Short mmCIF file of N, CA and C in Angstrom, two decimals:
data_model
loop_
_atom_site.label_atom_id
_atom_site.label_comp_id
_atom_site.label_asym_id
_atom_site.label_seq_id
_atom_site.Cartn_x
_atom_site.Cartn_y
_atom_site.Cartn_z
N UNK A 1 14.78 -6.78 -38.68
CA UNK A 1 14.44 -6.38 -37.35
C UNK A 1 15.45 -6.99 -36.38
N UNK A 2 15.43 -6.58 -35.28
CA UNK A 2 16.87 -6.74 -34.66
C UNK A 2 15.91 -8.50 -33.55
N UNK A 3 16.60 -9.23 -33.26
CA UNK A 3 16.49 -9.78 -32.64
C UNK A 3 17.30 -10.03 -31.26
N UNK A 4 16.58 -10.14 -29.79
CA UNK A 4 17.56 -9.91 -28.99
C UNK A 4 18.27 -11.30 -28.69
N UNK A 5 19.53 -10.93 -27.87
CA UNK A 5 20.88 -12.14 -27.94
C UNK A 5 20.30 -12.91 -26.48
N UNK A 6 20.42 -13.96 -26.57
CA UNK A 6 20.57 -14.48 -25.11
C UNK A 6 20.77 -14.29 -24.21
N UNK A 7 21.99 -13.15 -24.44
CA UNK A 7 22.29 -12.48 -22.62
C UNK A 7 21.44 -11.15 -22.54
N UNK A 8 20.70 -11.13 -23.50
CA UNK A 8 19.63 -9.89 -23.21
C UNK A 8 18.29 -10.65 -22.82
N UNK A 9 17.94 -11.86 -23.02
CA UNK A 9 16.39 -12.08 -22.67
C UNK A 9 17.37 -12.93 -21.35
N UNK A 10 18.13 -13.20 -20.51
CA UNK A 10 18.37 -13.40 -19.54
C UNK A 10 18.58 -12.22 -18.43
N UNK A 11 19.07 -11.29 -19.02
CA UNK A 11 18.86 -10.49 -18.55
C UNK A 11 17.52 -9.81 -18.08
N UNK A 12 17.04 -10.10 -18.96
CA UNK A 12 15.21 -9.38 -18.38
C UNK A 12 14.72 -10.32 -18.08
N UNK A 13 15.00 -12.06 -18.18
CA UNK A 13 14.64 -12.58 -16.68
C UNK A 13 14.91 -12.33 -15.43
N UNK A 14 16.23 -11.74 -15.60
CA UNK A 14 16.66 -11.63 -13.86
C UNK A 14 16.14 -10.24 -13.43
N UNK A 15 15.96 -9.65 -14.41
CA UNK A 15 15.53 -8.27 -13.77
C UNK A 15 13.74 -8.86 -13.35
N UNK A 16 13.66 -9.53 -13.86
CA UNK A 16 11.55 -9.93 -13.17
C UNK A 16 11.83 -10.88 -12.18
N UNK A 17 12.80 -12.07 -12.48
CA UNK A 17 13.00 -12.06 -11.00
C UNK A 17 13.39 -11.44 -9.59
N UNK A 18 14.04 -10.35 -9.67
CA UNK A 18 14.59 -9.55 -9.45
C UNK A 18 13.86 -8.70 -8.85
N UNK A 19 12.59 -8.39 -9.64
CA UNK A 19 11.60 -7.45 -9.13
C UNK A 19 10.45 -8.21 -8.24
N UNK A 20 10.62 -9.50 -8.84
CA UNK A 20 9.39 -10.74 -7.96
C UNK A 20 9.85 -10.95 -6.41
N UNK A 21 11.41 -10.96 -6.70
CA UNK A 21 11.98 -11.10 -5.32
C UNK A 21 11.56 -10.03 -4.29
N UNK A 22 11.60 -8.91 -4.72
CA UNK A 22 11.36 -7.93 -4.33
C UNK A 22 10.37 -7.76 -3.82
N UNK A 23 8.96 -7.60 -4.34
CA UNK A 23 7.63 -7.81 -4.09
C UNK A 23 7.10 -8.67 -3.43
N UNK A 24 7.91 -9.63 -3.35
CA UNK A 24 7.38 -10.69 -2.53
C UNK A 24 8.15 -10.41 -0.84
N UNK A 25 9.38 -9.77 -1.12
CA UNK A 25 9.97 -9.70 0.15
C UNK A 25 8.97 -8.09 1.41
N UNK A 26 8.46 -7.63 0.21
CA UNK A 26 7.65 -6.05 0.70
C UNK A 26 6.45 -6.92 1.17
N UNK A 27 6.05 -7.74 0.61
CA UNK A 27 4.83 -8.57 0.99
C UNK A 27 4.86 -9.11 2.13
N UNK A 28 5.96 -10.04 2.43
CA UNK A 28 6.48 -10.85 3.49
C UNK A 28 6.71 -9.58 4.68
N UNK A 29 7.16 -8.51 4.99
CA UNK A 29 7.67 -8.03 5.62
C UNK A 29 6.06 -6.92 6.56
N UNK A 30 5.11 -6.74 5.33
CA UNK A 30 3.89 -6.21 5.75
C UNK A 30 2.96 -7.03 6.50
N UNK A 31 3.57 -8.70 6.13
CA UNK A 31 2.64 -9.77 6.91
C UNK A 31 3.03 -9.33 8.22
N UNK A 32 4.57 -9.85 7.92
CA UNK A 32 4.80 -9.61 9.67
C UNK A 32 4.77 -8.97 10.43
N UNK A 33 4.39 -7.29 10.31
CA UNK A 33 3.80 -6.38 10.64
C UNK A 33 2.70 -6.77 11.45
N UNK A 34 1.63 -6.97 10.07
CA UNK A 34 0.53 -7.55 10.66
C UNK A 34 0.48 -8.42 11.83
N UNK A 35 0.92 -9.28 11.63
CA UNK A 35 0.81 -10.23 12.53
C UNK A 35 1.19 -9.47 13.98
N UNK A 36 2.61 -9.00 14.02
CA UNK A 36 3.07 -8.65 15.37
C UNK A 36 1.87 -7.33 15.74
N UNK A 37 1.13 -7.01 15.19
CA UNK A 37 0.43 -5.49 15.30
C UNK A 37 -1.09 -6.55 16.10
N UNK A 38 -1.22 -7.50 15.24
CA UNK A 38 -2.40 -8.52 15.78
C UNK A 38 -1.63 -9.08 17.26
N UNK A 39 -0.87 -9.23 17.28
CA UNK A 39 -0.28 -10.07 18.61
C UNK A 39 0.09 -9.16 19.32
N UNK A 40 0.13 -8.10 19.57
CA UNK A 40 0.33 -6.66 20.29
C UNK A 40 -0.80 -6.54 20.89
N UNK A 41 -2.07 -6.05 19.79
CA UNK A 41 -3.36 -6.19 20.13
C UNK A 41 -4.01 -7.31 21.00
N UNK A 42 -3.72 -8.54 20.87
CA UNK A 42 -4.21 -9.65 21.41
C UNK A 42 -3.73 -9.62 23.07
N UNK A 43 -2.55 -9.24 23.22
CA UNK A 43 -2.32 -9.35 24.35
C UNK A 43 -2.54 -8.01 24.99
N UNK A 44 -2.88 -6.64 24.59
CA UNK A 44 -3.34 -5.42 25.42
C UNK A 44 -4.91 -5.90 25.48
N UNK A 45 -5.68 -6.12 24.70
CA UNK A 45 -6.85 -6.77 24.96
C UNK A 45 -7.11 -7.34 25.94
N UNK A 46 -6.36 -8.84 25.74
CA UNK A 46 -6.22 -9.78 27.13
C UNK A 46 -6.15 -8.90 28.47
N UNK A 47 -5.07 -8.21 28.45
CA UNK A 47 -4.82 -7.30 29.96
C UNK A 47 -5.85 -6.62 30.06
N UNK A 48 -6.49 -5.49 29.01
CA UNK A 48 -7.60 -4.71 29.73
C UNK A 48 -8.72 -5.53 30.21
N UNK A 49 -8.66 -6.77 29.60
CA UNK A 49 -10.01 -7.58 29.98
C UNK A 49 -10.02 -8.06 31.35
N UNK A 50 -8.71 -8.45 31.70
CA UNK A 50 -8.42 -9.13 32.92
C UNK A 50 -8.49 -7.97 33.82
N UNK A 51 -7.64 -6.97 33.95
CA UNK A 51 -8.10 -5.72 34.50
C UNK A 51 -9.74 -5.25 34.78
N UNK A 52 -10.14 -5.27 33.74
CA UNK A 52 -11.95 -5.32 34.18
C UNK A 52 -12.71 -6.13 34.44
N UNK A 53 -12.41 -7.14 34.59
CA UNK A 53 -13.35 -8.87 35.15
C UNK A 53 -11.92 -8.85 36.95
N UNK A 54 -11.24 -8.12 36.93
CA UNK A 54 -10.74 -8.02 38.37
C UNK A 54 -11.48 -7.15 38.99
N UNK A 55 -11.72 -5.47 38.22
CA UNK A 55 -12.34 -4.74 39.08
C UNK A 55 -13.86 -5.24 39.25
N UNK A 56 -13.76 -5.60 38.05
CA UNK A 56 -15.91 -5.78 38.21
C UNK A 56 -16.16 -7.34 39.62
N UNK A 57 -14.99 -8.30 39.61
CA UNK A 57 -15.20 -9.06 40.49
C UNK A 57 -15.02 -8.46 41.98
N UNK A 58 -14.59 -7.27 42.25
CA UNK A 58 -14.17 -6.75 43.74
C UNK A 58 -15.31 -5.48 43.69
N UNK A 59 -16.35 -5.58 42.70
CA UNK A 59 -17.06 -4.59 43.14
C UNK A 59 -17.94 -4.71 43.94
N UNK A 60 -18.60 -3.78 44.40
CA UNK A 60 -19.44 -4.20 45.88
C UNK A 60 -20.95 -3.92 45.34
N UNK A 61 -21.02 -2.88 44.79
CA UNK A 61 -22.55 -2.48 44.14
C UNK A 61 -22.98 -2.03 42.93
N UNK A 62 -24.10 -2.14 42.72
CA UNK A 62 -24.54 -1.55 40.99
C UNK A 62 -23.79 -0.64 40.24
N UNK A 63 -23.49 0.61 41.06
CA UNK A 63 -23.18 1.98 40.52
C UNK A 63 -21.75 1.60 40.24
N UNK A 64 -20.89 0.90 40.96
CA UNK A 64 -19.52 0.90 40.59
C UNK A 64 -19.26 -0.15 39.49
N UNK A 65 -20.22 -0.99 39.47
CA UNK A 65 -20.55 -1.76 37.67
C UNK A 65 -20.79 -0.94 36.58
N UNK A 66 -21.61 0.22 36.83
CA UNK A 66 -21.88 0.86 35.56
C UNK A 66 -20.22 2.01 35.66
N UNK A 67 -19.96 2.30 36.70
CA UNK A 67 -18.68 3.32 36.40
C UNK A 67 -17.99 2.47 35.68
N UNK A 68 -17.79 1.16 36.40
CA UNK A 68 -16.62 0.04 35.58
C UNK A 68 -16.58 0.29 34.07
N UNK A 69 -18.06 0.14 33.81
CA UNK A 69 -18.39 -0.29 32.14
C UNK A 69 -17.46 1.37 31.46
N UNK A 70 -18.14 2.25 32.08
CA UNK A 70 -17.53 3.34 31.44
C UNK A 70 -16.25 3.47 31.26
N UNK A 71 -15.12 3.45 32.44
CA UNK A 71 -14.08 3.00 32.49
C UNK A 71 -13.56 2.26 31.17
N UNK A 72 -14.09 1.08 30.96
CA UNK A 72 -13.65 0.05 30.28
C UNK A 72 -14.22 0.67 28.84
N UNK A 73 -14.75 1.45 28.62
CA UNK A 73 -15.04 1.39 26.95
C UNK A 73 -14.22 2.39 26.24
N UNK A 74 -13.74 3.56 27.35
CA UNK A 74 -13.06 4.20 26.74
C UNK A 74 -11.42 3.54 26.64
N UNK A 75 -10.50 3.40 27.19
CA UNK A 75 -9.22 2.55 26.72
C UNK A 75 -10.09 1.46 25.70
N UNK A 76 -10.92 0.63 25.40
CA UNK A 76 -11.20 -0.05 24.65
C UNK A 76 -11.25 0.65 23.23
N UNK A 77 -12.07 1.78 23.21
CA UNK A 77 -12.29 2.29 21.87
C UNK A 77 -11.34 3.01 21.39
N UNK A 78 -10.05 3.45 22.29
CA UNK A 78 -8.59 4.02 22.31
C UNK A 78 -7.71 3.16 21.47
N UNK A 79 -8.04 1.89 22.20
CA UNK A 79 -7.23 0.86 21.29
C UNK A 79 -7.74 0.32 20.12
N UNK A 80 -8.87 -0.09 19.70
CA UNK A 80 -8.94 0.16 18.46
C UNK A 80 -9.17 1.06 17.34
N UNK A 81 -9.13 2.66 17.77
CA UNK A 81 -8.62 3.66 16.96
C UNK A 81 -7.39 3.45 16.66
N UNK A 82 -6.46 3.14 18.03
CA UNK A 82 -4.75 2.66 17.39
C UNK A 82 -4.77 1.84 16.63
N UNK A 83 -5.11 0.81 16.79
CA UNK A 83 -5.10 -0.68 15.73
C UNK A 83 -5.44 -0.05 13.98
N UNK A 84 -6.97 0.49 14.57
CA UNK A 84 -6.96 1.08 12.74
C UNK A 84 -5.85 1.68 12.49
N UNK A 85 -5.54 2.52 12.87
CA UNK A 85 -4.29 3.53 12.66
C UNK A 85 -3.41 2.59 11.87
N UNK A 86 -2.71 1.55 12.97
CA UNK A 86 -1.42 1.06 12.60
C UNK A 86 -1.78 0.10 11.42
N UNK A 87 -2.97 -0.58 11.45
CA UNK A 87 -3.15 -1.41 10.60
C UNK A 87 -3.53 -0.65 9.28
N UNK A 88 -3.74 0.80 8.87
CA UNK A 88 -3.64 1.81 7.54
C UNK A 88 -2.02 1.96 7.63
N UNK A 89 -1.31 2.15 8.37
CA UNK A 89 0.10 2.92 8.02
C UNK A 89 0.68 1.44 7.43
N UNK A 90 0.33 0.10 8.27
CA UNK A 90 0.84 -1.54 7.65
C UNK A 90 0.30 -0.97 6.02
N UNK A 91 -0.66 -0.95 5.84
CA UNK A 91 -1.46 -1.61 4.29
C UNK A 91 -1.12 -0.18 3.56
N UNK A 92 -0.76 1.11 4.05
CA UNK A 92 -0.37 2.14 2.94
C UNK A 92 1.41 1.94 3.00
N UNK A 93 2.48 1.52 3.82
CA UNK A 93 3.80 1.46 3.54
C UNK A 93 3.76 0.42 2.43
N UNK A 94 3.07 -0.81 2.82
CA UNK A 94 3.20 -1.90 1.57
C UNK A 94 3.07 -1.73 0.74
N UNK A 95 1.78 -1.00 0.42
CA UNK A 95 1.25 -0.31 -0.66
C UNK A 95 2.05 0.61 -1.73
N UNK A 96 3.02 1.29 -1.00
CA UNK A 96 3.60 2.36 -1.04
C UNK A 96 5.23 1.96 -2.04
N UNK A 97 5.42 0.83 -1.23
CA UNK A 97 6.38 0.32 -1.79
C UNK A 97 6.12 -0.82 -2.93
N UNK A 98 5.01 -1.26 -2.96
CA UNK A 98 4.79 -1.76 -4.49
C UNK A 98 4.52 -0.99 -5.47
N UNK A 99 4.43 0.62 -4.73
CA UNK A 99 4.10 1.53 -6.40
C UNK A 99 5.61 1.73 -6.55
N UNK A 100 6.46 1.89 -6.02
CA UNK A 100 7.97 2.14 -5.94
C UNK A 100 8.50 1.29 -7.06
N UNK A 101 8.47 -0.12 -6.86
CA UNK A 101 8.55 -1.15 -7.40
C UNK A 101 8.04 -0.63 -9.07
N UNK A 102 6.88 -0.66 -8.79
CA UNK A 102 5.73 -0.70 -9.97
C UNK A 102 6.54 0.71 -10.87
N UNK A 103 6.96 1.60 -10.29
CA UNK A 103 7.20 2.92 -10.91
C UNK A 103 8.53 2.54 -11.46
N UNK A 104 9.38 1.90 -10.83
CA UNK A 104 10.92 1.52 -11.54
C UNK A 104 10.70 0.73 -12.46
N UNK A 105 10.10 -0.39 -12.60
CA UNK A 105 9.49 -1.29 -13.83
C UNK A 105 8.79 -0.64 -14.97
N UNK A 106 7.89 0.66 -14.70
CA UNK A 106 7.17 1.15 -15.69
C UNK A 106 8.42 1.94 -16.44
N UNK A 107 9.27 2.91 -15.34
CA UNK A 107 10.93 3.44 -16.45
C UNK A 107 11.52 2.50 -17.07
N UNK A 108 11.52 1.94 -16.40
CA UNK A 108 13.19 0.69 -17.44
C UNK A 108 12.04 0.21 -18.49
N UNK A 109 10.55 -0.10 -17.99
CA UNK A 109 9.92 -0.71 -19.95
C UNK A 109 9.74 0.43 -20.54
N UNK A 110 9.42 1.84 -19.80
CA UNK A 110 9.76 2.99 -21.22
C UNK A 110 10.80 3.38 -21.75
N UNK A 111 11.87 2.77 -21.17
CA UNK A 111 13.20 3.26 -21.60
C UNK A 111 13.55 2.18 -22.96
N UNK A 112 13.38 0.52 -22.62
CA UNK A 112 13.63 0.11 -22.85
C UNK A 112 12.80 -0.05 -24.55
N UNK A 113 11.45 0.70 -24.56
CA UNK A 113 10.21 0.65 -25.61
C UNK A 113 10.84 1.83 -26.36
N UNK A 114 11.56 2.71 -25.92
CA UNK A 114 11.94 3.99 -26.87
C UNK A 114 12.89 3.80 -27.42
N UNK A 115 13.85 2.63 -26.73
CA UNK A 115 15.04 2.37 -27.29
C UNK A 115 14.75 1.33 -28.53
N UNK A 116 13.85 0.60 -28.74
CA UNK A 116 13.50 -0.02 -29.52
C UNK A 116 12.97 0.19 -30.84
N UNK A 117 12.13 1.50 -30.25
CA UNK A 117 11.61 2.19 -31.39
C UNK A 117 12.50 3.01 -32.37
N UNK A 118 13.68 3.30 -31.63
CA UNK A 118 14.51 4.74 -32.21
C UNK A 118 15.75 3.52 -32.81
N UNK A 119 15.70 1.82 -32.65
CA UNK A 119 16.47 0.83 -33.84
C UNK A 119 15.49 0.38 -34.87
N UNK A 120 14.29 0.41 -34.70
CA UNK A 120 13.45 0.15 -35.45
C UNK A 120 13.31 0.94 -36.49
N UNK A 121 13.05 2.19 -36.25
CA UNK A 121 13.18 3.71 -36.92
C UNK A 121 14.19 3.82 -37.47
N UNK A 122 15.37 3.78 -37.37
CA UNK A 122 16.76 3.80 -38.22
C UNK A 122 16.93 2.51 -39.26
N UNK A 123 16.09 1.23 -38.88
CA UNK A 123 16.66 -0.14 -39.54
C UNK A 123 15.18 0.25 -40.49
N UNK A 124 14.34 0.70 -40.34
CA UNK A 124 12.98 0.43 -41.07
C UNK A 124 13.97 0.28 -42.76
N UNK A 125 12.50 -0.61 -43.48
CA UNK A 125 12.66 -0.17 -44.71
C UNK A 125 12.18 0.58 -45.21
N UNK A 126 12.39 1.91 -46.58
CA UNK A 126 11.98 2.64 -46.84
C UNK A 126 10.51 1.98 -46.91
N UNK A 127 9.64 3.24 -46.60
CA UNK A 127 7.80 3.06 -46.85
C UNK A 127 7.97 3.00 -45.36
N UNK A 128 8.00 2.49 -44.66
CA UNK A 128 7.41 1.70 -42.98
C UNK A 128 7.73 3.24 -42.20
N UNK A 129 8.63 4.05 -42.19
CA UNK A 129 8.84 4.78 -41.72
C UNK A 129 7.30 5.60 -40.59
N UNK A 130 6.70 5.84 -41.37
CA UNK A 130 5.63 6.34 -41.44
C UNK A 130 4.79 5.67 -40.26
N UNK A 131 4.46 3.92 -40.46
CA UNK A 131 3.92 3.06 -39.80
C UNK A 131 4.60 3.57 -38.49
N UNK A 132 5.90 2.84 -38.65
CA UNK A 132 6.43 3.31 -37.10
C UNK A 132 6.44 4.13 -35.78
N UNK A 133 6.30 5.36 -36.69
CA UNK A 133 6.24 6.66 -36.24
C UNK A 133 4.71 6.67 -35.61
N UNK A 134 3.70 6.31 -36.25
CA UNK A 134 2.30 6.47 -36.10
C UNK A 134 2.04 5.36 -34.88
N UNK A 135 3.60 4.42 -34.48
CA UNK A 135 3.20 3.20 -33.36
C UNK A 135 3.88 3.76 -32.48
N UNK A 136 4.83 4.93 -32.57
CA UNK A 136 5.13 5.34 -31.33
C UNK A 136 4.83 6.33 -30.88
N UNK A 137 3.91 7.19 -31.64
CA UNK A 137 2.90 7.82 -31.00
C UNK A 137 1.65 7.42 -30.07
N UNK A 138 1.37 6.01 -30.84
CA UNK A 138 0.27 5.55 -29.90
C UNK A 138 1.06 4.70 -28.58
N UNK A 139 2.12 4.43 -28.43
CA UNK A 139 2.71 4.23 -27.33
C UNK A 139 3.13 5.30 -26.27
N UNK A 140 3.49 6.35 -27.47
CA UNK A 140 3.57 7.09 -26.18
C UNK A 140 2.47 8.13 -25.60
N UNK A 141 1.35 8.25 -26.37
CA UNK A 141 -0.15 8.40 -25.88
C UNK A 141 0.00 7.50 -24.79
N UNK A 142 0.05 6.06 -24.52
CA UNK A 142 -0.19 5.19 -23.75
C UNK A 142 0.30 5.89 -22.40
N UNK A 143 1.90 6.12 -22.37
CA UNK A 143 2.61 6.13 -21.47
C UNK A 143 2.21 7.50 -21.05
N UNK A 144 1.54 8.45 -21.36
CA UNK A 144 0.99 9.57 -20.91
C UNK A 144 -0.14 9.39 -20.29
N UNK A 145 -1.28 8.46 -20.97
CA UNK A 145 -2.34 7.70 -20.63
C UNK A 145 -2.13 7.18 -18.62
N UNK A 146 -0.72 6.31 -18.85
CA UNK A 146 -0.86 5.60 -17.73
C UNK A 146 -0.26 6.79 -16.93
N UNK A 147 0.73 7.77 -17.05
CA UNK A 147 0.88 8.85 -15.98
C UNK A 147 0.03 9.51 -15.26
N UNK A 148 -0.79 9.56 -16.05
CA UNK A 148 -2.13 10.67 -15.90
C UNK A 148 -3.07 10.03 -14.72
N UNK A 149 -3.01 8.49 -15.01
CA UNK A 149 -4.31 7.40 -14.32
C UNK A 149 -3.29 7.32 -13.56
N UNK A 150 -1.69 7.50 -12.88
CA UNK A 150 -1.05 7.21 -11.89
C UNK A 150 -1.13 8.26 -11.16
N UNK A 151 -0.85 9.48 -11.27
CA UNK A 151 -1.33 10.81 -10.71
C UNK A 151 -2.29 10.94 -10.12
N UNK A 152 -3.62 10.56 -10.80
CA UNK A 152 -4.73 10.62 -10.20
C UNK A 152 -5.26 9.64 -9.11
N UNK A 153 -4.62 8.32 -9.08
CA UNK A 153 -4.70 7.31 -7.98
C UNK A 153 -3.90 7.80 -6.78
N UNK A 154 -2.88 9.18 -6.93
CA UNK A 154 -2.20 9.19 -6.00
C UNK A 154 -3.18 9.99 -5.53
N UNK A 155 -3.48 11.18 -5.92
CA UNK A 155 -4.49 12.20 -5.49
C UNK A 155 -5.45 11.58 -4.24
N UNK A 156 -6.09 10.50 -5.35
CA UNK A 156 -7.53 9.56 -4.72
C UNK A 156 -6.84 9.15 -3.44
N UNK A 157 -5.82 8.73 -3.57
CA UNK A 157 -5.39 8.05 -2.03
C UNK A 157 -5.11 8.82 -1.34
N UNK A 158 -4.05 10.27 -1.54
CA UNK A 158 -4.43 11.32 -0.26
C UNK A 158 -5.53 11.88 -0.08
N UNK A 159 -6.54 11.86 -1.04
CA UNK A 159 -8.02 12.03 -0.31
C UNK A 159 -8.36 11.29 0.40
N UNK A 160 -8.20 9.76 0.00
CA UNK A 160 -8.96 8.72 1.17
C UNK A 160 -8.17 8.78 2.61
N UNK A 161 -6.44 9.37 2.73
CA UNK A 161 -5.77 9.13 3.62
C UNK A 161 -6.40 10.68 4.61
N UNK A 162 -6.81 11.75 4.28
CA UNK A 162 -7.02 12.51 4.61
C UNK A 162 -8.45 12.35 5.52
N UNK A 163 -9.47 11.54 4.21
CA UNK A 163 -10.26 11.57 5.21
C UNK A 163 -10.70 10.49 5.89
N UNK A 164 -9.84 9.30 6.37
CA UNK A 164 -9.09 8.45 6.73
C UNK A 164 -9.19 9.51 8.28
N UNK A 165 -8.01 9.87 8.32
CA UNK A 165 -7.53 10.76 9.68
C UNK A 165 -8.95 11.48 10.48
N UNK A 166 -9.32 12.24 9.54
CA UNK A 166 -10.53 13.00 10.08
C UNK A 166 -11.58 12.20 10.63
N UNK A 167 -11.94 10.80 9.65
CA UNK A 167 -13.24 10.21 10.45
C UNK A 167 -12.81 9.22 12.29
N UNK A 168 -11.28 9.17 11.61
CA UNK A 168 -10.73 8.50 13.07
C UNK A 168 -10.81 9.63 14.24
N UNK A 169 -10.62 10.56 13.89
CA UNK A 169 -10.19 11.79 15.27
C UNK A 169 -11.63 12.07 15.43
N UNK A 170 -13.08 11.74 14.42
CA UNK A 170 -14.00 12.32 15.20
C UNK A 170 -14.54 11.31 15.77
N UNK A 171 -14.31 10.00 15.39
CA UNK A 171 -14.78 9.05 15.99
C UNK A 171 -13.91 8.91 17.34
N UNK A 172 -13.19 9.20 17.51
CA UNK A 172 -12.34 9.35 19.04
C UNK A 172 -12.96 10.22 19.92
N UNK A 173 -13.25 11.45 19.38
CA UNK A 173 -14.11 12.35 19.87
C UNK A 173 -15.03 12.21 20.86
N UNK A 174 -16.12 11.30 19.82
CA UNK A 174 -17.18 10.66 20.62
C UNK A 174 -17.38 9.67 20.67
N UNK A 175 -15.88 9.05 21.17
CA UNK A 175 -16.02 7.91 22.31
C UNK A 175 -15.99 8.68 23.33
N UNK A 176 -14.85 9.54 23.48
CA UNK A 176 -14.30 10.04 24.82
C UNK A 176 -15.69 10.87 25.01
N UNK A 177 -16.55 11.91 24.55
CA UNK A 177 -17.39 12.66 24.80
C UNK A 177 -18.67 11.55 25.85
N UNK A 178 -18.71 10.62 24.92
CA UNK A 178 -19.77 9.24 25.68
C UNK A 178 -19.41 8.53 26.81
N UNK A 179 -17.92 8.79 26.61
CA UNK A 179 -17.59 7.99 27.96
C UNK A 179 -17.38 8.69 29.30
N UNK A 180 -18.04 10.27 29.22
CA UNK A 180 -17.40 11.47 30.18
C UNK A 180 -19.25 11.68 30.64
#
């Protein structure tokens, strides 16, 4: 059986480091998203608040308290429809790009599993032939296996992204409808 050389299992260290670097840098880059998307938020918050504890302090009577409130709930419920928004497009790009990741790693180990099989298959000793053959069928069952369950997670997620959109636009709906 073939055993690999040193500059081949260094090599597929650097390629996992390589890919760790990677993942970790898609990670790092969705924080900071976050964060600046939270510190965006924090400070439009702050302003609409101050904006409405100004008008509600210069108001003169009841009725222009309750207009206030109305006033104030709709930009409120505006902005956190945006926030959801941006904070799904943060957690599906990240997302998005660890299947990227995930999808280049799953080629190079099927490339690298067929290539193995087809030295294995030529070096076998007579009799094993057979064995072999019957292990790379169940591998590559596998790798059909995992296409199939990757396909279908994509599906599931443009369903959830779909109706994602729809429950946001009706929930916008009737804010604005409540606040009119």
């Amino acid at each position: 059986m073939n055993e690999w050389s040193p500059a081949q299992i260094r090599e597929a260290q650097m390629a996992g480091l390589k890919a760790f670097e990677g993942l970790t840098g898609k990670a790092l880059e969705g924080f900071q998203r976050l964060l600046d998307l939270n510190a965006q938020t924090m400070k439009s918050t702050l302003a609409l608040a101050r904006d409405s504890a100004e008008k509600a302090l210069s108001g003169k009577d009841s009725q222009g308290f309750t207009n206030l409130q109305a006033e104030f709930i709709q930009p409120a419920a505006d902005n956190l429809l945006a926030y959801q928004r941006q904070l799904y497009d943060i957690m599906s790009a990240t997302r998005a790009e660890f299947e990227k990741v995930a999808e280049a790693q799953y080629a190079a180990s099927k490339l690298e599993w067929q290539s193995l099989f087809d030295k294995m298959l030529s070096n076998a000793p007579s009799g094993l032939e057979g064995q072999l053959a019957a292990w790379q069928q169940v591998v590559g069952a596998t790798h059909t296996f995992y296409e199939t369950v990757q396909s279908t997670a994509r599906q599931v997620t443009q369903v959830a992204e779909s109706s994602f959109e729809s429950a946001a636009n009706e929930a916008s709906k009737g804010v604005r409808q409540r606040a009119k």
